[in-house]
XYZ file of C-alpha atoms in Angstrom:
626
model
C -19.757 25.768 -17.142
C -18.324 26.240 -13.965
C -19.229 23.086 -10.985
C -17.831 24.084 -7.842
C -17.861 22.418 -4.801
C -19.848 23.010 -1.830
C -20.029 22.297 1.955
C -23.674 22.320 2.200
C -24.531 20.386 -0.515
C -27.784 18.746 -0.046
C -28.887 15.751 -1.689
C -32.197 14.820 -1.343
C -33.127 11.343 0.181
C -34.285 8.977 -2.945
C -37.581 6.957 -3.065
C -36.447 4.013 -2.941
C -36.710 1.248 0.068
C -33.810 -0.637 0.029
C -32.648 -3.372 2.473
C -29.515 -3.210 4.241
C -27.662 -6.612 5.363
C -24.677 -7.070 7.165
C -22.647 -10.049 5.433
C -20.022 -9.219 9.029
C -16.305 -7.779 8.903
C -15.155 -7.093 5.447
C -11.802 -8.242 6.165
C -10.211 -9.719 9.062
C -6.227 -9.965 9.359
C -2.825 -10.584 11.440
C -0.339 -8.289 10.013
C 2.943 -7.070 11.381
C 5.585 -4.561 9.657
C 7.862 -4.950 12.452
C 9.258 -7.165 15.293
C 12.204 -6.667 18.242
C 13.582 -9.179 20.325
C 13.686 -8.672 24.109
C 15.265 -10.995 25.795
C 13.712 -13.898 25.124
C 10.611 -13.225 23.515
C 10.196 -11.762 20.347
C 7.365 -8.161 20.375
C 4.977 -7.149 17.281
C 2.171 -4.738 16.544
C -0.703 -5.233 14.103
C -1.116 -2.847 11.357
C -4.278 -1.755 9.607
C -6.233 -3.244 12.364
C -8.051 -0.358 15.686
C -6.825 -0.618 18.028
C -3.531 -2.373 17.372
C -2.724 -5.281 19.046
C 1.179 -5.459 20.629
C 1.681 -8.952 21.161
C 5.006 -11.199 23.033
C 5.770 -14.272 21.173
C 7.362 -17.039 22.682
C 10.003 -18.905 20.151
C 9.988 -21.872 22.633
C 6.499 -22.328 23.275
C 5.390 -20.503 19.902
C 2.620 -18.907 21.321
C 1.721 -14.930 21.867
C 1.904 -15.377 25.699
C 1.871 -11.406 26.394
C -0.998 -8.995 24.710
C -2.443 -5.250 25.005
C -3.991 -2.837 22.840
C -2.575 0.616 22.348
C -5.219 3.539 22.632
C -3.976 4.971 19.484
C -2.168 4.269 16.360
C -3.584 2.595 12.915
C -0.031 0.422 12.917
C 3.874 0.452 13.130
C 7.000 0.178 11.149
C 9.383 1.037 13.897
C 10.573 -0.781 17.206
C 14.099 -0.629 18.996
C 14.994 -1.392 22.633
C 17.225 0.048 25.050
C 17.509 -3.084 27.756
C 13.625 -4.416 28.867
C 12.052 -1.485 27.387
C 10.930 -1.239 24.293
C 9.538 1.459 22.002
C 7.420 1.499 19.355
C 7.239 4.483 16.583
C 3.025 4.581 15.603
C 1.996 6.065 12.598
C -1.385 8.174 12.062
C -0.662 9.508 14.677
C 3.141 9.255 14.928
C 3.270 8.516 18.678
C 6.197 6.970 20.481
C 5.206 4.334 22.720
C 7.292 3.065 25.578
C 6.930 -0.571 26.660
C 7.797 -2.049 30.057
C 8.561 -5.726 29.289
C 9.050 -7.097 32.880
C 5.445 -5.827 33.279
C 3.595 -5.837 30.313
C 2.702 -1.845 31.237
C 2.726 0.815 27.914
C 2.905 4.807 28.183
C 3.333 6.962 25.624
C 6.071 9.386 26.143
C 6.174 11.257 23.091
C 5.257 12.309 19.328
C 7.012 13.267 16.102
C 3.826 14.242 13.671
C 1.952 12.358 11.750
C 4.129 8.849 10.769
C 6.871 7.478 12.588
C 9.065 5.014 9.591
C 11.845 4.449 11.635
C 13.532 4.474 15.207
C 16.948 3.199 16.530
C 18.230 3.594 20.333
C 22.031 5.252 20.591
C 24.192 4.111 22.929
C 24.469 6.459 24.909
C 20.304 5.548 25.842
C 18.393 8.114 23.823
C 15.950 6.960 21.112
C 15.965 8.635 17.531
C 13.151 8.420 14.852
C 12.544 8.872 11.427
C 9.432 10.937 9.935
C 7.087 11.388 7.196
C 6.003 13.838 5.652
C 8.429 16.343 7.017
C 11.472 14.156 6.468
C 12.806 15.158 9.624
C 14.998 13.149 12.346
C 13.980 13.778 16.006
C 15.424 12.152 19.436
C 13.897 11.609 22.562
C 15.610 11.419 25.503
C 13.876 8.594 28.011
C 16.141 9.634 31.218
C 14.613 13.338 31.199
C 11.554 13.121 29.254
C 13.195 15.964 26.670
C 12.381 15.582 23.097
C 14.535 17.652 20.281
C 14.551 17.817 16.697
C 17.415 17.912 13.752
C 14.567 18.821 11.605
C 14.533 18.178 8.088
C 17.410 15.202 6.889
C 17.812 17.057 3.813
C 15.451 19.528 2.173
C 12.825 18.908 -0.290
C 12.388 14.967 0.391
C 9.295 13.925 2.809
C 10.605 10.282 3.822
C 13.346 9.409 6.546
C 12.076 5.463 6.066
C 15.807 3.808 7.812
C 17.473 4.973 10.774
C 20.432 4.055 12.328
C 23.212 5.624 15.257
C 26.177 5.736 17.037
C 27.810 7.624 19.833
C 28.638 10.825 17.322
C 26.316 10.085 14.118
C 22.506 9.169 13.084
C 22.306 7.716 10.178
C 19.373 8.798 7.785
C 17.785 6.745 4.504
C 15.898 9.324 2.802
C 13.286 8.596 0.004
C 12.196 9.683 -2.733
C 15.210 10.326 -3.930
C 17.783 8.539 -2.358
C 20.157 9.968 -0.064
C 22.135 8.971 3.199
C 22.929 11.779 5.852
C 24.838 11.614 8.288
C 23.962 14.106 10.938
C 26.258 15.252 13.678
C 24.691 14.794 16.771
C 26.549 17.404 18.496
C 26.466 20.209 15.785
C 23.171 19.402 13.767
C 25.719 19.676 10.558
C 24.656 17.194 8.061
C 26.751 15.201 4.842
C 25.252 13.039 2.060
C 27.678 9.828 2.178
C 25.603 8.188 -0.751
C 27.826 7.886 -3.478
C 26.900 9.857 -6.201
C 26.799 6.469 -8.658
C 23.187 5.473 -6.688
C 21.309 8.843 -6.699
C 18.725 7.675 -9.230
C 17.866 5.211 -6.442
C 14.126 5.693 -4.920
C 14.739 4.813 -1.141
C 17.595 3.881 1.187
C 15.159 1.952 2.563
C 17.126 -0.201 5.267
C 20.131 0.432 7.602
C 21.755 -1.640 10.244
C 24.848 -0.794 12.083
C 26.811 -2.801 14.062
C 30.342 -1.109 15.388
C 31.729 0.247 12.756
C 29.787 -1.614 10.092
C 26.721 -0.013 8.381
C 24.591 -2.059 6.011
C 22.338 -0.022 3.722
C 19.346 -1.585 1.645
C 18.711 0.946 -1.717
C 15.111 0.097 -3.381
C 14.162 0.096 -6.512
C 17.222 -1.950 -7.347
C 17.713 -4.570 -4.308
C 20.880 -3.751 -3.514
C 23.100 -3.327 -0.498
C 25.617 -1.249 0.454
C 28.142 -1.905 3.376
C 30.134 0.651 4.898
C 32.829 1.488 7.079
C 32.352 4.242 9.110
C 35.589 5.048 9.896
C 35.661 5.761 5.965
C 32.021 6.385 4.585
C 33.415 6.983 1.567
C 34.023 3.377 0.151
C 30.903 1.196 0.347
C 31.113 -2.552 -0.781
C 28.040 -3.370 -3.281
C 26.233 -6.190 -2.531
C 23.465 -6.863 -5.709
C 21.036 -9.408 -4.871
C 20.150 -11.682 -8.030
C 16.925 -12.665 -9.801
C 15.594 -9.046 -9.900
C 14.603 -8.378 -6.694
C 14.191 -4.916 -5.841
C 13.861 -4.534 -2.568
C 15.639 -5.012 0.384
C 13.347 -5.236 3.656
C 15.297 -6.830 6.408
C 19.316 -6.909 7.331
C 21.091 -8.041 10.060
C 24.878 -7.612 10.913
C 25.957 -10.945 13.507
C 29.983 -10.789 13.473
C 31.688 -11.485 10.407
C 27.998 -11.958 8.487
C 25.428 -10.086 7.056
C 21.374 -11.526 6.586
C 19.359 -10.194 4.681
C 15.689 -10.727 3.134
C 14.448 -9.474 -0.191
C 11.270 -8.490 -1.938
C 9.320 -9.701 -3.964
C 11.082 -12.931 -4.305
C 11.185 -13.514 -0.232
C 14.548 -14.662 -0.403
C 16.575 -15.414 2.624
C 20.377 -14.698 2.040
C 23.770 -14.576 4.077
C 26.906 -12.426 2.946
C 29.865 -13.495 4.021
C 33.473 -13.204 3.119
C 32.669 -11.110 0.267
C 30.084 -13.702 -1.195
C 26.220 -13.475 -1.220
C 24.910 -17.167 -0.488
C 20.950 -18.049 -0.849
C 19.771 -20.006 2.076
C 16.151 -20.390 1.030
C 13.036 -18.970 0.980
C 9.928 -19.619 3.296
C 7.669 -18.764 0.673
C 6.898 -16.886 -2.327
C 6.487 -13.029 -1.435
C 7.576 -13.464 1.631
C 8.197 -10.404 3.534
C 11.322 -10.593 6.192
C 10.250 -7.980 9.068
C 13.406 -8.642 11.256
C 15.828 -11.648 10.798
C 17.206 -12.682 14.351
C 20.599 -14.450 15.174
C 20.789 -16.308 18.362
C 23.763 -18.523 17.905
C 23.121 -21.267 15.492
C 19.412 -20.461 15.689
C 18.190 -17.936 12.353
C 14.529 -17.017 12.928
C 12.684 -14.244 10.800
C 9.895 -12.423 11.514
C 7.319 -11.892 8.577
C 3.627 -10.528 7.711
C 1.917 -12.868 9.558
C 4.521 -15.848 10.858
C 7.573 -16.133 12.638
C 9.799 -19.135 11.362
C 13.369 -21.330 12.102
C 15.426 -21.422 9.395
C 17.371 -25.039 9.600
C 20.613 -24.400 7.617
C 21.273 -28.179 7.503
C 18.617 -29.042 5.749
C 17.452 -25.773 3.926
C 13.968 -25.898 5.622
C 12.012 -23.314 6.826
C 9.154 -24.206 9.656
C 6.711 -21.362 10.856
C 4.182 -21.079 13.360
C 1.164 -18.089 12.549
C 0.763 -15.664 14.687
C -3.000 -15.801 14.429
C -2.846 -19.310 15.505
C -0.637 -18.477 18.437
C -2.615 -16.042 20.066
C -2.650 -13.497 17.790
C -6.235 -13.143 16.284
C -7.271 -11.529 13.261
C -9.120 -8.147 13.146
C -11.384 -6.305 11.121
C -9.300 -4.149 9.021
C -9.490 -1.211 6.504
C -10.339 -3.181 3.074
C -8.905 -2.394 -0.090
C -10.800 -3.184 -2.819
C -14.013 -5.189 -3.215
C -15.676 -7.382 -6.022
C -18.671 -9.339 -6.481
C -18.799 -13.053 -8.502
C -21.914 -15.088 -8.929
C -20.396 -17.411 -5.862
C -18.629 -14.552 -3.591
C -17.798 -11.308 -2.803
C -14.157 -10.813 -2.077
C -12.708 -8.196 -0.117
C -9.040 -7.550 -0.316
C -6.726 -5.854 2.527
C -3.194 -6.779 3.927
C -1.472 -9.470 2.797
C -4.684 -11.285 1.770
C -8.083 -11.765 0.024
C -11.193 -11.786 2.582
C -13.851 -14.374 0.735
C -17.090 -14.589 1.742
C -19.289 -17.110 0.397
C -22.469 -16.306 -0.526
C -24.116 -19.812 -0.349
C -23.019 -20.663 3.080
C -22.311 -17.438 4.299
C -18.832 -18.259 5.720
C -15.576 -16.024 5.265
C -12.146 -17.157 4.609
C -9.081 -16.024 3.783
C -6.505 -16.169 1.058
C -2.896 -14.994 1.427
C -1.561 -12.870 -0.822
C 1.932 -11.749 -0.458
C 1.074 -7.773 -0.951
C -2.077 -5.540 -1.639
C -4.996 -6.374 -4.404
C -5.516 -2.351 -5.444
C -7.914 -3.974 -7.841
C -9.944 -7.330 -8.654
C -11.596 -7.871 -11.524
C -13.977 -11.154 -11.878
C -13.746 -12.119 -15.705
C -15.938 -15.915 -16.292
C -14.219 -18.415 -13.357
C -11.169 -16.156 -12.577
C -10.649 -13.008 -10.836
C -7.245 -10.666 -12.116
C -5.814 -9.007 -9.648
C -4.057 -5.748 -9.843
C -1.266 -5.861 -6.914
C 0.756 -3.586 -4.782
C 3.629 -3.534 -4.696
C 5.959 -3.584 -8.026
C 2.274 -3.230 -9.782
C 2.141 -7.328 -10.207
C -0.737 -8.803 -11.967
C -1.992 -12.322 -10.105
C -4.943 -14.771 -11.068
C -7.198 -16.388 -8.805
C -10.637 -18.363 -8.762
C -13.785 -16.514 -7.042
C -13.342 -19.476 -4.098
C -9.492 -17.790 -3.580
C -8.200 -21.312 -4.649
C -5.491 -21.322 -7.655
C -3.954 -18.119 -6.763
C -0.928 -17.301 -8.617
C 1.288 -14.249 -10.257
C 1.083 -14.228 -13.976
C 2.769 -10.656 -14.990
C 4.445 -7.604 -13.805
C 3.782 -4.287 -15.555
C 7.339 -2.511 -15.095
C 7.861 0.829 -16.056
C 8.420 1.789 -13.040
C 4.716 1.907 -11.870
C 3.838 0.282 -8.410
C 0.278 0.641 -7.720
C -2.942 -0.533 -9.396
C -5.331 2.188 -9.123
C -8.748 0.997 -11.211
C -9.278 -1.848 -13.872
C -11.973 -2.688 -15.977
C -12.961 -5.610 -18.282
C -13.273 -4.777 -22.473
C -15.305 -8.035 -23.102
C -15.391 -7.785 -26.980
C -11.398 -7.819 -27.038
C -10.882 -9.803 -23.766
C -8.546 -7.143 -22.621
C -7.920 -6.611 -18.644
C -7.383 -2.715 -18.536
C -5.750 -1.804 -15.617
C -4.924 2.151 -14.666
C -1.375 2.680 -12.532
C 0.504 5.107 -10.392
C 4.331 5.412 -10.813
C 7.086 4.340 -7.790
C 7.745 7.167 -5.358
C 9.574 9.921 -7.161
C 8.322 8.979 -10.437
C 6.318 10.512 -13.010
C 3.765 9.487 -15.649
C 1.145 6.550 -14.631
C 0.133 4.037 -16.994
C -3.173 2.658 -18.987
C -2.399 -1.387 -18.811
C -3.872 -4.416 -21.852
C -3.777 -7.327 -20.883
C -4.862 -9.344 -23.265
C -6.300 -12.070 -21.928
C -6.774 -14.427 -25.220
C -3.129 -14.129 -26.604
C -1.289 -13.044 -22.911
C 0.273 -9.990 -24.531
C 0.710 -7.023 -22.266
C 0.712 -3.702 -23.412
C 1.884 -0.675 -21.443
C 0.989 2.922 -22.123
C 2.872 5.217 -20.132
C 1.813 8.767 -20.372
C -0.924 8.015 -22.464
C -2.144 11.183 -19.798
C 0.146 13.359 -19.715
C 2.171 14.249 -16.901
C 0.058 12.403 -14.600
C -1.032 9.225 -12.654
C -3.794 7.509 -13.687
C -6.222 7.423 -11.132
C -9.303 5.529 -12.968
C -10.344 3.416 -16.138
C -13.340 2.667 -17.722
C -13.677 0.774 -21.094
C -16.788 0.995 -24.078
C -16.716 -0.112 -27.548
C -13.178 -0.476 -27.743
C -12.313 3.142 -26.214
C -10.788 2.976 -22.988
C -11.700 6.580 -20.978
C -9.088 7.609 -17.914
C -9.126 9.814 -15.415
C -5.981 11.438 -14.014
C -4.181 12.928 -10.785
C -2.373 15.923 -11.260
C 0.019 14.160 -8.429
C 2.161 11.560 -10.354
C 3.592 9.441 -7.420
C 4.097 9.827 -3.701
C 6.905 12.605 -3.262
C 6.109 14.364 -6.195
C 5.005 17.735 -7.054
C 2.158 18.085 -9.541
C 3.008 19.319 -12.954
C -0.037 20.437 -14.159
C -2.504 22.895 -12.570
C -5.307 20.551 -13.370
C -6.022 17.167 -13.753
C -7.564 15.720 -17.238
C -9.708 13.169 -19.095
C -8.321 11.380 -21.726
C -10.553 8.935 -24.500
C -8.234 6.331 -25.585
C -8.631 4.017 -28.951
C -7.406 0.713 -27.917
C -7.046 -0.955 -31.285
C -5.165 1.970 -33.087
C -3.270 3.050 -29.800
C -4.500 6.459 -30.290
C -5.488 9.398 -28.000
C -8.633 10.562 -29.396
C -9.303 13.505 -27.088
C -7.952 15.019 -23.638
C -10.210 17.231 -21.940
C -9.680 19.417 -18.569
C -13.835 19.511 -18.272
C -13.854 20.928 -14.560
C -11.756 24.157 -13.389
C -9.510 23.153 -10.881
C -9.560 19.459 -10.202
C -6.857 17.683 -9.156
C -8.120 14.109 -9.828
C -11.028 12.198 -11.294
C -11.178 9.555 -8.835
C -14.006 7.217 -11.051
C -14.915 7.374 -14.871
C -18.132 5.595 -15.721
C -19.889 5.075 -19.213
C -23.931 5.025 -19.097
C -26.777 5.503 -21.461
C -24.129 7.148 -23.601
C -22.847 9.318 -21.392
C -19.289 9.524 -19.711
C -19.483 10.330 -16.313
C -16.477 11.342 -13.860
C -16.009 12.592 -10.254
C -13.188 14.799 -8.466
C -12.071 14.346 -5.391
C -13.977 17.461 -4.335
C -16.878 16.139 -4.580
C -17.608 17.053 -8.361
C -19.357 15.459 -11.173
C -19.016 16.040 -14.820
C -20.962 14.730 -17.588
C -19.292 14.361 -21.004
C -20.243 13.463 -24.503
C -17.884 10.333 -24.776
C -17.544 11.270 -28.956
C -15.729 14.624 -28.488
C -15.254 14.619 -24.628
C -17.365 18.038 -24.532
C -19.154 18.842 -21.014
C -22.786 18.729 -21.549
C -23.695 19.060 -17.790
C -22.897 18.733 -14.416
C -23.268 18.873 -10.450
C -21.999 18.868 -6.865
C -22.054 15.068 -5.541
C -20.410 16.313 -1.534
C -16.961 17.172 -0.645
C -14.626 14.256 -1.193
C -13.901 11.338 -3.695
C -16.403 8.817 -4.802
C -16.792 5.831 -6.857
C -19.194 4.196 -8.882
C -20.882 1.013 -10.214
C -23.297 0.298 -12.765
C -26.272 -1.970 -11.454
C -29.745 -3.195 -12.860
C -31.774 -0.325 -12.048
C -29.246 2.662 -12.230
C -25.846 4.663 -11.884
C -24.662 4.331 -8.099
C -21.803 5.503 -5.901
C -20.496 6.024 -2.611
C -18.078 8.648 -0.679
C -18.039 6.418 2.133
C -20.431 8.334 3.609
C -23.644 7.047 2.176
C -25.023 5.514 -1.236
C -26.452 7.454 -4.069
C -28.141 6.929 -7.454
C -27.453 9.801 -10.243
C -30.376 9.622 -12.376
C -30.147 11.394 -15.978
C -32.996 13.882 -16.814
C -34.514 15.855 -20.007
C -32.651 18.504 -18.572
C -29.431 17.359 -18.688
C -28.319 18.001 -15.304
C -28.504 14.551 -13.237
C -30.152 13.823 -10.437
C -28.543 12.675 -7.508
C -30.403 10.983 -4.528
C -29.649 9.367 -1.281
C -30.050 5.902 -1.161
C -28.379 4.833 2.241
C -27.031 7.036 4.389
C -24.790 6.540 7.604
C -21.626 4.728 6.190
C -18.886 6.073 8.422
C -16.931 3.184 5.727
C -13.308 2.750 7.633
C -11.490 1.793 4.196
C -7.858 2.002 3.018
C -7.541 4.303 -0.072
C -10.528 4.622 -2.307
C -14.362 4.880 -1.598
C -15.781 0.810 -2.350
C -18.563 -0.518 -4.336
C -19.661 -3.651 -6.213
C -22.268 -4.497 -8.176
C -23.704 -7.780 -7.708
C -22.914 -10.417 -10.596
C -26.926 -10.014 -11.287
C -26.854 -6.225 -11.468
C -29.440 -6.572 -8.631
C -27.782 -5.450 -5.305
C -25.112 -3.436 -4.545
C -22.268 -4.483 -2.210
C -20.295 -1.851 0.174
C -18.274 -0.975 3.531
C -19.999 0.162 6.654
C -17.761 0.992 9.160
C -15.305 -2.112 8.270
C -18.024 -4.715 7.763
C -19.480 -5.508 4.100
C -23.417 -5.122 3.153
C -25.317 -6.107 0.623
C -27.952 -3.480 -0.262
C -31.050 -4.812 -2.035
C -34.909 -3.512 -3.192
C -33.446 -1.115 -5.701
C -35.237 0.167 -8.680
């Protein structure tokens, strides 16, 4: 049988009459990647939020006492300054914004593609940046307006995440596969002064150079190298303790080295050859920029900027929401319903809206929730990054990390619930670089935590659904980010969880490179593509019995009282089985536009009786089905 996709699919509008209500923004958030200090204010962007906010702080006063929106840009991880201007490296698209401090005026003067990771001013008063996906280095001249590029930092590797450069030499951290370059900035000609002893690193991640000193951060280990770079050929390794593995902020003041480190959020100072902890503001916390203004250590983080008293140990912080800062409706993550709330996860957080009072709060969460799964009075999350597992109640009070899945996996892709076993099944995507996802058990009677890795082979694994003890996945032919696919095809794999036994792998539909949802109903299996696909199997023997064309892109779906939904983000639809064998699939709301991050969401209501979605970046509750 041969399903193939088509533009002009047409999918009639169902009979039913259902009401749409808007419960208001999914997810509201203040999040920052990055900060510079100008004189004496420290500058930020939002991230994840349209437009993006660029705010001043004031470390005095600690309040955002400057504020404009850019016209374009979903967020930033880059900032540098050459005197009172400042200049800010946008991703999507990967514009280079220009920022007059004395007056508060922005222009944009240039763009390197797509994503902008990284940008650092030379001294002689050009600005270079670092670029994904084309893993190139570019430099942009501010006196003449003239833009050139060094192109690629070394071939075959999509991320130049750290930058870094003196009068002769940019420094380049590449990623996936870790590599330094040093690129002449005369000649173009380009060495790798990684030492061969760290090349199964993912990332070099951070740089900082100061003089003649060049601190490197290398992820997935959470370690730092320091060079001279007079000799490059001699680093001093600096491991960080207590398995952290990354290493997000450094700064070189004199004689010392600060640096911050992931996922702990730990706050350290090397100096005279020894690594001392000074303290951590909290747990998770993510160190933006650390600044060094005499005696004074201040950090910038996801949401804060705090003092660091070294007399005491004490960190103080003032939000930036708070200080003129205000959240924004953001791209959400990942959505679930509980008979109390529907939650609605983004950055650094968990949106909860109460559906007694209909108020909203939020819940910080120091990374992503990929996944949320409401099991009794507790919700399991399924976090990125470092694929973390973290329990909360359905109010967002009690939240807390219980487990870590390892194996090099980093992001939570789908869960489900096995209620006979009480086993959390989670599906997983490796670190960048990596191959082989994983199908997750947590059990959540005894606490043991299995991990099968490559349980489908030679791929992530995109999505997980569970019935009488069989757990069915659906893979991605593309393993991790920076990868190349293996296969040709992506594949469906049944999965017996007592005997920890494949029972069948099937390739059901020519061509696709990902199943994006599995779902089990009336004892059927279904699964979509991410061309718009769907394939109906026998769940026994994994045989396709029928199938049909859903749209053009990815969907998910949810299970409710009176059917088999989905969404593509672009509207609602019921598949209905028939005597024929070939579903039908009808429109039940149209006119989505959904503005999420990642993966088409949909709830079912803890009733089965509504469904619960994104339009545009608010949530809605859609009733009247049948």
């Amino acid at each position: 049988m041969s399903i193939s996709p088509s533009a002009g699919a047409s999918i009639p509008v169902g009979t039913e009459t259902p009401t749409v209500t808007s419960l208001g923004p999914a997810s509201a958030v203040t999040s920052t990647s990055v900060a510079e200090q100008v004189g004496d204010r420290i500058w930020t962007i939002t991230s994840g939020v349209s437009p993006v906010q660029v705010g001043a702080f004031d470390p005095v006063g600690k309040t955002v006492d400057r504020k404009f929106s850019l016209p374009t840009g979903a967020g930033a991880w880059a900032m540098t300054h050459i005197g009172t201007d400042l200049y800010i490296g946008l991703y999507t698209p990967g514009d280079i914004y220009k920022v007059d401090t004395t007056t508060g005026t922005a222009a944009k003067v240039a763009q390197f593609g797509s994503f902008v990771w990284s940008i650092a001013a030379t001294p002689d008063g050009k600005i270079v940046a670092g670029t994904y996906p084309d893993g190139a280095v570019h430099e942009y001249d501010p006196a003449t307006g003239a833009t050139k590029s060094y192109g690629a930092a070394i071939a075959g590797e999509q991320y130049v995440r750290s930058i870094a450069a003196d009068a002769t030499t940019i420094y380049a951290g590449v990623g996936t596969k870790a590599h330094l370059i040093a690129i002449d900035r005369a000649t173009g000609d380009r060495r790798d002064v990684l030492p061969a002893k760290y090349a199964d690193r993912t990332f070099v991640a951070t740089l900082a150079l100061d003089g003649t000193k060049l601190a490197a951060g290398l992820s997935p280990t959470g370690t730092m190298l320091v060079f001279d770079t007079t000799d490059l050929s001699n680093p001093v390794e600096v491991q960080t303790p207590g398995g952290d593995q990354y290493v997000t902020a450094i700064t070189l003041s004199g004689a010392d080295v600060y640096l911050g480190t992931r996922p702990s959020g730990t706050l350290y100072r090397y100096r005279d050859n020894a690594l001392t902890r000074l303290g951590s503001p909290y747990d998770g916390a993510y160190f933006n920029r650390i600044f060094v203004e005499g005696s004074t250590l201040r950090a910038e983080l996801t949401s804060q900027v705090v003092d660091f008293d070294e007399a005491s140990g004490t960190f103080s912080g003032t939000d930036l929401g708070q200080a003129g800062l205000p959240p924004a409706p953001e791209q959400p993550m990942a959505i679930a319903a509980t008979p109390t709330s529907v939650l609605v996860s983004g950055k650094a957080g968990i949106q909860v809206h109460d559906l007694a009072t209909g108020a909203s709060t939020r819940t910080f969460l120091p990374g992503e929730a990929k996944t949320m799964t409401p099991v009794g009075r507790q919700v399991y999350l399924g976090v990125y990054t470092l694929a973390r597992l973290w329990q909360m109640k359905p109010d967002g009070a009690g939240l807390h990390e219980f487990g870590r899945i390892g194996n090099e996996q980093t992001r939570p892709t789908d869960a489900a619930y096995d209620a006979r076993s009480q086993t959390w099944l989670l599906s997983t995507e490796p670190d960048y670089g990596k191959y082989d996802g994983t199908l997750v058990e947590q059990h959540l009677d005894t606490g043991q935590l299995e991990v099968h890795r490559g349980v489908v082979p030679h791929q992530s694994v995109r999505s997980v659904t569970t019935a009488d003890g069989i757990a069915y996945l659906g893979g991605a032919t593309r393993n991790s980010l920076g990868t190349d696919p293996i296969l040709p095809e992506a594949t469906v794999v049944a999965f017996d969880q007592r005997r920890n036994k494949v029972l069948w792998e099937t390739a059901p539909l020519a061509g696709a490179q990902s199943y994006s949802a599995v779902a089990h109903y009336r004892g059927r299996l279904y699964v979509t593509t991410d061309d718009g696909r769907l394939a109906v199997l026998d769940p026994r023997t994994g045989k396709l019995v029928a199938g049909t064309t859903l749209g053009t892109s990815q969907s998910r779906l949810t299970i409710a009282r009176s059917g088999l939904y989905g969404t593509d983000s672009k509207r609602v639809f019921k598949i209905t089985p028939t005597i024929t064998g070939t579903p039908a699939v009808s429109t039940v709301v149209d006119g989505l536009a959904s503005q999420i991050y990642g993966y088409p969401l949909i709830t079912t209501s803890h009733d089965g009786a509504a469904l619960y979605t994104i339009k545009g970046r608010d949530l809605v509750r859609i009733r009247g089905l049948r």
